[in-house]
Amino acid sequence: MPIRIPNGLPAVAALETEGVMVMDDEQPVWEHKRPLRFGLLNLMPNKIKTEIQIARLLGATPLQIELTLIKITHYSPKNTPTDHLVSFYHDWAEVRAQKFDGFIVTGAPVETLPFDKVSYWDELVKIFDWTQTNVHSCLNICWGAQAAMHRFHGMPKYELSKKAFGVFPHYSMEARSPYLQGFSDEVHIPVSRWTEMRSADIPPNSGVSVLMESPETGMCLVHDPKHHSLHMFNHIEYDSYTLADEYFRDRASGREIDVPKHYFPDDSDKLAPTNRWRGHAHLLFGNWIAQIYQTTPTEVSRIGIDR
């Protein structure tokens, strides 16, 4: 089944070359089932790459999905052409009256700042609160996951002495979770962050459960049923070369950075990395979408009312 995304978005050409079925805004909606409506609040600096990564995973599922690209209303990103934002993105203020089956909040390059020092924190708080009435299920990624856990549970984040950077083995803590259906016992997932949250800080009686974690980098995937959310603290959506791009970018800028662990063969940055997480990325998104499909209201207007 296809994903329906804005006509002309650069992701269209990239996904079509990979065999992902894509519909644009001018093609008719299939009538026998309504499409699932997904919103992507894209806070990443390279928005086009992130669009492709997320749309690839959403578009690989056997359901028709409409993707709406969203940005912070009162913040102007510096790394994305203005014409791209004008053509394809909606301010959150424009869509706040709408309802979505699924909603994704990405990471952002602000993780070492205190939450309340992030320039768009006040609006993001409003967005998180809005998801509780206008979204059926959320997936928050990396800093987005930390921000959500801080908003909903008051959890602190801790700055690391060295960046958690590489592809680390993770293990299931809740093998029977529907979100982990089909997962291997050991799952390799990209990690790229300067901060962490700790399971010891999860409030008792919060209903939050850790689904996956790593002995080296801690919590990875957390289920927060009271807030209809999954929190992914790492980057299972990354492309094969995303960590390499980050590594070579930081090295070129003179920033002290180690070679990402367990990523390049023999830890040699002269060799092409091997993607060991792609299959599990598709599984996670497929399982999440399947849960949404099975539980979301038939009528869009009932989202946030019928749970």
Tab-separated table of C-alpha atoms in Angstrom:
chain	number	residue	atom	x	y	z
A	1	MET	CA	0.000	0.000	0.000
A	2	PRO	CA	1.226	3.520	-0.679
A	3	ILE	CA	2.097	6.501	1.439
A	4	ARG	CA	0.445	9.766	0.399
A	5	ILE	CA	2.860	12.706	0.684
A	6	PRO	CA	2.921	16.246	-0.729
A	7	ASN	CA	3.370	16.443	-4.497
A	8	GLY	CA	6.918	17.517	-5.410
A	9	LEU	CA	8.518	16.611	-2.072
A	10	PRO	CA	12.126	15.433	-2.685
A	11	ALA	CA	11.335	12.230	-0.805
A	12	VAL	CA	9.064	11.130	-3.685
A	13	ALA	CA	11.905	10.449	-6.123
A	14	ALA	CA	14.105	8.821	-3.480
A	15	LEU	CA	11.357	6.468	-2.301
A	16	GLU	CA	10.212	5.531	-5.801
A	17	THR	CA	13.740	4.412	-6.694
A	18	GLU	CA	13.604	2.090	-3.655
A	19	GLY	CA	10.309	0.552	-4.732
A	20	VAL	CA	8.163	2.265	-2.094
A	21	MET	CA	4.636	2.963	-3.371
A	22	VAL	CA	3.973	6.709	-3.288
A	23	MET	CA	0.821	8.721	-3.958
A	24	ASP	CA	0.818	12.479	-4.416
A	25	ASP	CA	-1.873	14.990	-3.487
A	26	GLU	CA	-3.439	14.867	-6.953
A	27	GLN	CA	-4.231	11.139	-6.948
A	28	PRO	CA	-7.644	10.018	-5.659
A	29	VAL	CA	-7.949	8.501	-2.203
A	30	TRP	CA	-8.921	4.833	-2.146
A	31	GLU	CA	-12.535	4.717	-1.112
A	32	HIS	CA	-12.921	1.361	0.648
A	33	LYS	CA	-10.856	2.427	3.678
A	34	ARG	CA	-9.880	5.830	4.955
A	35	PRO	CA	-6.130	6.560	4.956
A	36	LEU	CA	-4.379	6.772	8.288
A	37	ARG	CA	-3.352	10.364	9.041
A	38	PHE	CA	0.187	10.856	10.335
A	39	GLY	CA	1.927	14.066	11.348
A	40	LEU	CA	5.693	14.545	11.438
A	41	LEU	CA	7.011	17.358	13.641
A	42	ASN	CA	10.468	17.542	12.107
A	43	LEU	CA	12.997	19.206	14.420
A	44	MET	CA	16.108	17.752	12.779
A	45	PRO	CA	18.511	20.155	11.036
A	46	ASN	CA	18.585	18.219	7.744
A	47	LYS	CA	14.851	18.059	7.228
A	48	ILE	CA	14.921	16.511	3.761
A	49	LYS	CA	16.979	13.505	4.879
A	50	THR	CA	14.713	13.001	7.879
A	51	GLU	CA	11.607	13.214	5.691
A	52	ILE	CA	12.981	10.431	3.511
A	53	GLN	CA	13.940	8.257	6.479
A	54	ILE	CA	10.536	8.511	8.130
A	55	ALA	CA	8.492	8.325	4.921
A	56	ARG	CA	10.425	5.217	3.868
A	57	LEU	CA	9.400	3.398	7.052
A	58	LEU	CA	5.803	4.602	6.988
A	59	GLY	CA	5.462	3.794	3.295
A	60	ALA	CA	6.662	0.204	3.658
A	61	THR	CA	3.560	-0.836	5.588
A	62	PRO	CA	0.520	-2.440	3.853
A	63	LEU	CA	-1.769	0.485	4.671
A	64	GLN	CA	-2.486	3.786	3.004
A	65	ILE	CA	-1.005	6.686	4.977
A	66	GLU	CA	-1.277	10.442	4.550
A	67	LEU	CA	1.772	12.271	5.867
A	68	THR	CA	1.590	15.911	6.967
A	69	LEU	CA	4.892	17.723	7.567
A	70	ILE	CA	4.801	20.110	10.509
A	71	LYS	CA	7.186	22.666	11.973
A	72	ILE	CA	7.300	24.837	15.053
A	73	THR	CA	5.195	27.941	14.419
A	74	HIS	CA	7.458	30.600	15.909
A	75	TYR	CA	10.863	29.217	14.920
A	76	SER	CA	12.764	29.550	11.644
A	77	PRO	CA	15.120	26.603	10.906
A	78	LYS	CA	18.550	27.623	9.616
A	79	ASN	CA	19.531	24.545	7.611
A	80	THR	CA	16.539	24.071	5.318
A	81	PRO	CA	15.743	26.277	2.297
A	82	THR	CA	12.837	28.601	2.960
A	83	ASP	CA	11.091	27.598	-0.262
A	84	HIS	CA	11.102	23.955	0.886
A	85	LEU	CA	9.496	24.889	4.195
A	86	VAL	CA	6.920	27.118	2.489
A	87	SER	CA	6.066	24.458	-0.096
A	88	PHE	CA	5.762	21.416	2.130
A	89	TYR	CA	5.462	22.331	5.814
A	90	HIS	CA	2.592	23.545	7.945
A	91	ASP	CA	3.034	25.535	11.123
A	92	TRP	CA	1.618	23.649	14.073
A	93	ALA	CA	-0.788	26.536	14.638
A	94	GLU	CA	-2.282	25.759	11.198
A	95	VAL	CA	-3.001	22.104	11.997
A	96	ARG	CA	-3.826	22.203	15.704
A	97	ALA	CA	-7.554	21.857	14.959
A	98	GLN	CA	-6.880	18.641	13.023
A	99	LYS	CA	-6.613	15.096	14.364
A	100	PHE	CA	-4.033	12.434	13.556
A	101	ASP	CA	-3.878	8.679	13.964
A	102	GLY	CA	-0.109	8.811	14.440
A	103	PHE	CA	2.269	11.626	15.296
A	104	ILE	CA	6.081	11.642	15.294
A	105	VAL	CA	8.348	14.118	17.071
A	106	THR	CA	11.963	13.833	15.916
A	107	GLY	CA	15.229	14.522	17.657
A	108	ALA	CA	16.804	17.977	17.648
A	109	PRO	CA	20.367	19.365	18.003
A	110	VAL	CA	19.583	21.021	21.348
A	111	GLU	CA	20.045	18.142	23.775
A	112	THR	CA	22.756	19.749	25.933
A	113	LEU	CA	20.513	22.761	26.627
A	114	PRO	CA	18.157	22.689	29.613
A	115	PHE	CA	14.681	22.003	28.304
A	116	ASP	CA	13.333	25.405	29.289
A	117	LYS	CA	16.227	27.139	27.516
A	118	VAL	CA	15.262	25.725	24.124
A	119	SER	CA	13.806	28.638	22.163
A	120	TYR	CA	10.648	26.757	21.149
A	121	TRP	CA	10.105	24.848	24.396
A	122	ASP	CA	6.866	26.624	25.314
A	123	GLU	CA	5.259	25.729	21.997
A	124	LEU	CA	6.546	22.170	22.181
A	125	VAL	CA	4.917	21.769	25.595
A	126	LYS	CA	1.640	22.881	24.028
A	127	ILE	CA	2.142	20.348	21.228
A	128	PHE	CA	2.747	17.495	23.662
A	129	ASP	CA	-0.392	18.468	25.579
A	130	TRP	CA	-2.336	18.746	22.305
A	131	THR	CA	-1.351	15.189	21.337
A	132	GLN	CA	-3.348	13.932	24.307
A	133	THR	CA	-6.594	15.111	22.723
A	134	ASN	CA	-5.852	15.205	18.981
A	135	VAL	CA	-3.570	12.207	18.371
A	136	HIS	CA	-4.264	8.512	18.786
A	137	SER	CA	-0.637	7.381	19.201
A	138	CYS	CA	2.750	9.147	19.317
A	139	LEU	CA	6.297	8.085	18.539
A	140	ASN	CA	8.931	10.432	19.975
A	141	ILE	CA	12.538	10.007	18.859
A	142	CYS	CA	15.852	10.807	20.610
A	143	TRP	CA	15.629	14.345	22.069
A	144	GLY	CA	11.931	14.300	21.245
A	145	ALA	CA	11.603	11.265	23.524
A	146	GLN	CA	13.551	12.987	26.299
A	147	ALA	CA	11.431	16.108	25.951
A	148	ALA	CA	8.202	14.103	26.159
A	149	MET	CA	9.349	12.163	29.225
A	150	HIS	CA	10.355	15.422	30.880
A	151	ARG	CA	7.015	17.033	30.066
A	152	PHE	CA	4.834	14.100	31.101
A	153	HIS	CA	6.887	12.639	33.962
A	154	GLY	CA	9.317	15.357	35.048
A	155	MET	CA	12.312	13.141	34.309
A	156	PRO	CA	15.773	14.762	34.194
A	157	LYS	CA	18.402	14.162	31.549
A	158	TYR	CA	22.096	13.722	32.266
A	159	GLU	CA	24.982	14.979	30.167
A	160	LEU	CA	27.459	12.271	29.214
A	161	SER	CA	31.211	12.667	29.579
A	162	LYS	CA	31.580	11.304	26.046
A	163	LYS	CA	29.052	11.084	23.233
A	164	ALA	CA	27.154	7.780	23.000
A	165	PHE	CA	27.931	7.176	19.359
A	166	GLY	CA	27.746	4.028	17.284
A	167	VAL	CA	25.606	0.958	16.693
A	168	PHE	CA	24.993	-0.858	19.970
A	169	PRO	CA	23.343	-4.187	20.807
A	170	HIS	CA	20.004	-3.849	22.575
A	171	TYR	CA	17.895	-6.451	24.323
A	172	SER	CA	14.186	-6.862	24.879
A	173	MET	CA	12.830	-6.327	28.375
A	174	GLU	CA	9.223	-7.057	27.348
A	175	ALA	CA	9.379	-9.745	24.668
A	176	ARG	CA	5.587	-10.096	24.606
A	177	SER	CA	5.010	-6.464	23.712
A	178	PRO	CA	3.148	-6.134	20.399
A	179	TYR	CA	5.624	-3.412	19.447
A	180	LEU	CA	8.460	-5.965	19.511
A	181	GLN	CA	6.694	-8.681	17.551
A	182	GLY	CA	9.209	-10.423	15.272
A	183	PHE	CA	12.256	-8.842	16.927
A	184	SER	CA	15.465	-10.832	17.331
A	185	ASP	CA	16.882	-11.470	20.801
A	186	GLU	CA	19.680	-8.989	20.049
A	187	VAL	CA	18.928	-5.825	18.083
A	188	HIS	CA	21.603	-3.429	16.803
A	189	ILE	CA	20.442	0.205	16.825
A	190	PRO	CA	22.269	3.466	16.001
A	191	VAL	CA	22.903	5.780	18.954
A	192	SER	CA	23.977	9.420	18.622
A	193	ARG	CA	23.480	11.601	21.681
A	194	TRP	CA	25.307	13.580	24.350
A	195	THR	CA	22.713	13.008	27.074
A	196	GLU	CA	20.703	10.190	28.583
A	197	MET	CA	17.695	9.472	30.730
A	198	ARG	CA	17.766	6.700	33.331
A	199	SER	CA	15.218	4.033	34.130
A	200	ALA	CA	15.754	4.637	37.863
A	201	ASP	CA	14.054	8.013	37.421
A	202	ILE	CA	10.835	6.592	35.967
A	203	PRO	CA	8.159	7.541	38.501
A	204	PRO	CA	6.478	4.634	40.287
A	205	ASN	CA	2.878	4.000	39.223
A	206	SER	CA	3.469	5.936	36.000
A	207	GLY	CA	2.652	2.909	33.879
A	208	VAL	CA	5.863	3.458	31.912
A	209	SER	CA	7.742	0.299	30.943
A	210	VAL	CA	11.143	-0.155	29.309
A	211	LEU	CA	10.782	-2.340	26.218
A	212	MET	CA	14.432	-2.342	25.093
A	213	GLU	CA	17.725	-1.268	26.574
A	214	SER	CA	21.469	-1.625	26.065
A	215	PRO	CA	24.102	-2.500	28.687
A	216	GLU	CA	26.298	0.200	27.126
A	217	THR	CA	23.865	3.037	26.421
A	218	GLY	CA	20.868	2.405	28.669
A	219	MET	CA	17.198	2.862	27.810
A	220	CYS	CA	16.240	2.631	24.168
A	221	LEU	CA	12.499	2.077	23.746
A	222	VAL	CA	9.899	2.974	26.361
A	223	HIS	CA	6.138	2.453	26.345
A	224	ASP	CA	4.036	5.169	27.964
A	225	PRO	CA	0.428	3.957	27.672
A	226	LYS	CA	-1.119	6.720	29.788
A	227	HIS	CA	0.141	9.229	27.218
A	228	HIS	CA	-0.461	6.982	24.184
A	229	SER	CA	3.228	7.149	23.331
A	230	LEU	CA	6.331	5.197	22.429
A	231	HIS	CA	9.621	6.910	23.261
A	232	MET	CA	12.633	5.842	21.165
A	233	PHE	CA	15.789	7.378	22.667
A	234	ASN	CA	17.989	6.321	19.739
A	235	HIS	CA	17.883	6.512	15.935
A	236	ILE	CA	16.515	3.292	14.498
A	237	GLU	CA	15.280	5.368	11.517
A	238	TYR	CA	18.810	6.350	10.399
A	239	ASP	CA	20.172	5.530	6.949
A	240	SER	CA	23.301	3.430	6.525
A	241	TYR	CA	25.572	6.472	6.233
A	242	THR	CA	23.942	8.895	8.683
A	243	LEU	CA	26.387	8.171	11.513
A	244	ALA	CA	29.277	8.439	9.055
A	245	ASP	CA	28.001	11.820	7.868
A	246	GLU	CA	27.832	13.038	11.480
A	247	TYR	CA	31.291	11.684	12.252
A	248	PHE	CA	33.035	13.220	9.221
A	249	ARG	CA	31.152	16.508	9.688
A	250	ASP	CA	32.292	16.830	13.309
A	251	ARG	CA	35.843	15.799	12.469
A	252	ALA	CA	36.024	18.330	9.643
A	253	SER	CA	34.866	21.077	11.992
A	254	GLY	CA	37.648	20.241	14.459
A	255	ARG	CA	35.315	18.827	17.071
A	256	GLU	CA	36.736	16.006	19.169
A	257	ILE	CA	34.841	12.884	18.174
A	258	ASP	CA	35.579	9.170	18.417
A	259	VAL	CA	34.935	6.733	15.597
A	260	PRO	CA	31.379	5.430	16.116
A	261	LYS	CA	31.536	2.074	17.905
A	262	HIS	CA	30.538	-1.171	16.207
A	263	TYR	CA	29.713	0.702	13.003
A	264	PHE	CA	32.561	0.609	10.486
A	265	PRO	CA	34.011	-2.851	9.777
A	266	ASP	CA	37.036	-3.332	12.070
A	267	ASP	CA	36.296	0.202	13.353
A	268	SER	CA	38.019	1.588	10.257
A	269	ASP	CA	36.432	4.760	8.911
A	270	LYS	CA	37.942	3.929	5.524
A	271	LEU	CA	35.511	1.012	5.103
A	272	ALA	CA	31.827	1.288	4.238
A	273	PRO	CA	29.510	0.682	7.206
A	274	THR	CA	27.145	-2.283	7.283
A	275	ASN	CA	23.484	-1.621	8.037
A	276	ARG	CA	22.378	-4.113	10.723
A	277	TRP	CA	19.217	-2.330	11.884
A	278	ARG	CA	17.142	-1.730	8.745
A	279	GLY	CA	14.941	-4.803	9.209
A	280	HIS	CA	14.149	-3.960	12.816
A	281	ALA	CA	13.363	-0.357	11.893
A	282	HIS	CA	10.707	-1.637	9.490
A	283	LEU	CA	9.427	-4.051	12.127
A	284	LEU	CA	9.088	-1.376	14.790
A	285	PHE	CA	7.249	1.051	12.534
A	286	GLY	CA	5.119	-1.749	11.098
A	287	ASN	CA	4.151	-2.974	14.563
A	288	TRP	CA	3.360	0.561	15.729
A	289	ILE	CA	1.203	1.255	12.685
A	290	ALA	CA	-0.553	-2.103	13.068
A	291	GLN	CA	-1.480	-1.213	16.654
A	292	ILE	CA	-2.801	2.141	15.476
A	293	TYR	CA	-4.820	0.531	12.691
A	294	GLN	CA	-6.414	-1.934	15.092
A	295	THR	CA	-7.358	0.623	17.732
A	296	THR	CA	-7.880	4.029	16.102
A	297	PRO	CA	-11.481	5.224	15.683
A	298	THR	CA	-13.145	4.709	12.339
A	299	GLU	CA	-14.156	8.358	12.248
A	300	VAL	CA	-11.294	10.860	12.402
A	301	SER	CA	-13.421	13.167	14.547
A	302	ARG	CA	-13.479	10.515	17.312
A	303	ILE	CA	-9.675	10.464	17.687
A	304	GLY	CA	-8.764	11.479	21.235
A	305	ILE	CA	-12.291	10.657	22.396
A	306	ASP	CA	-12.581	6.922	21.723
A	307	ARG	CA	-9.590	5.094	23.178
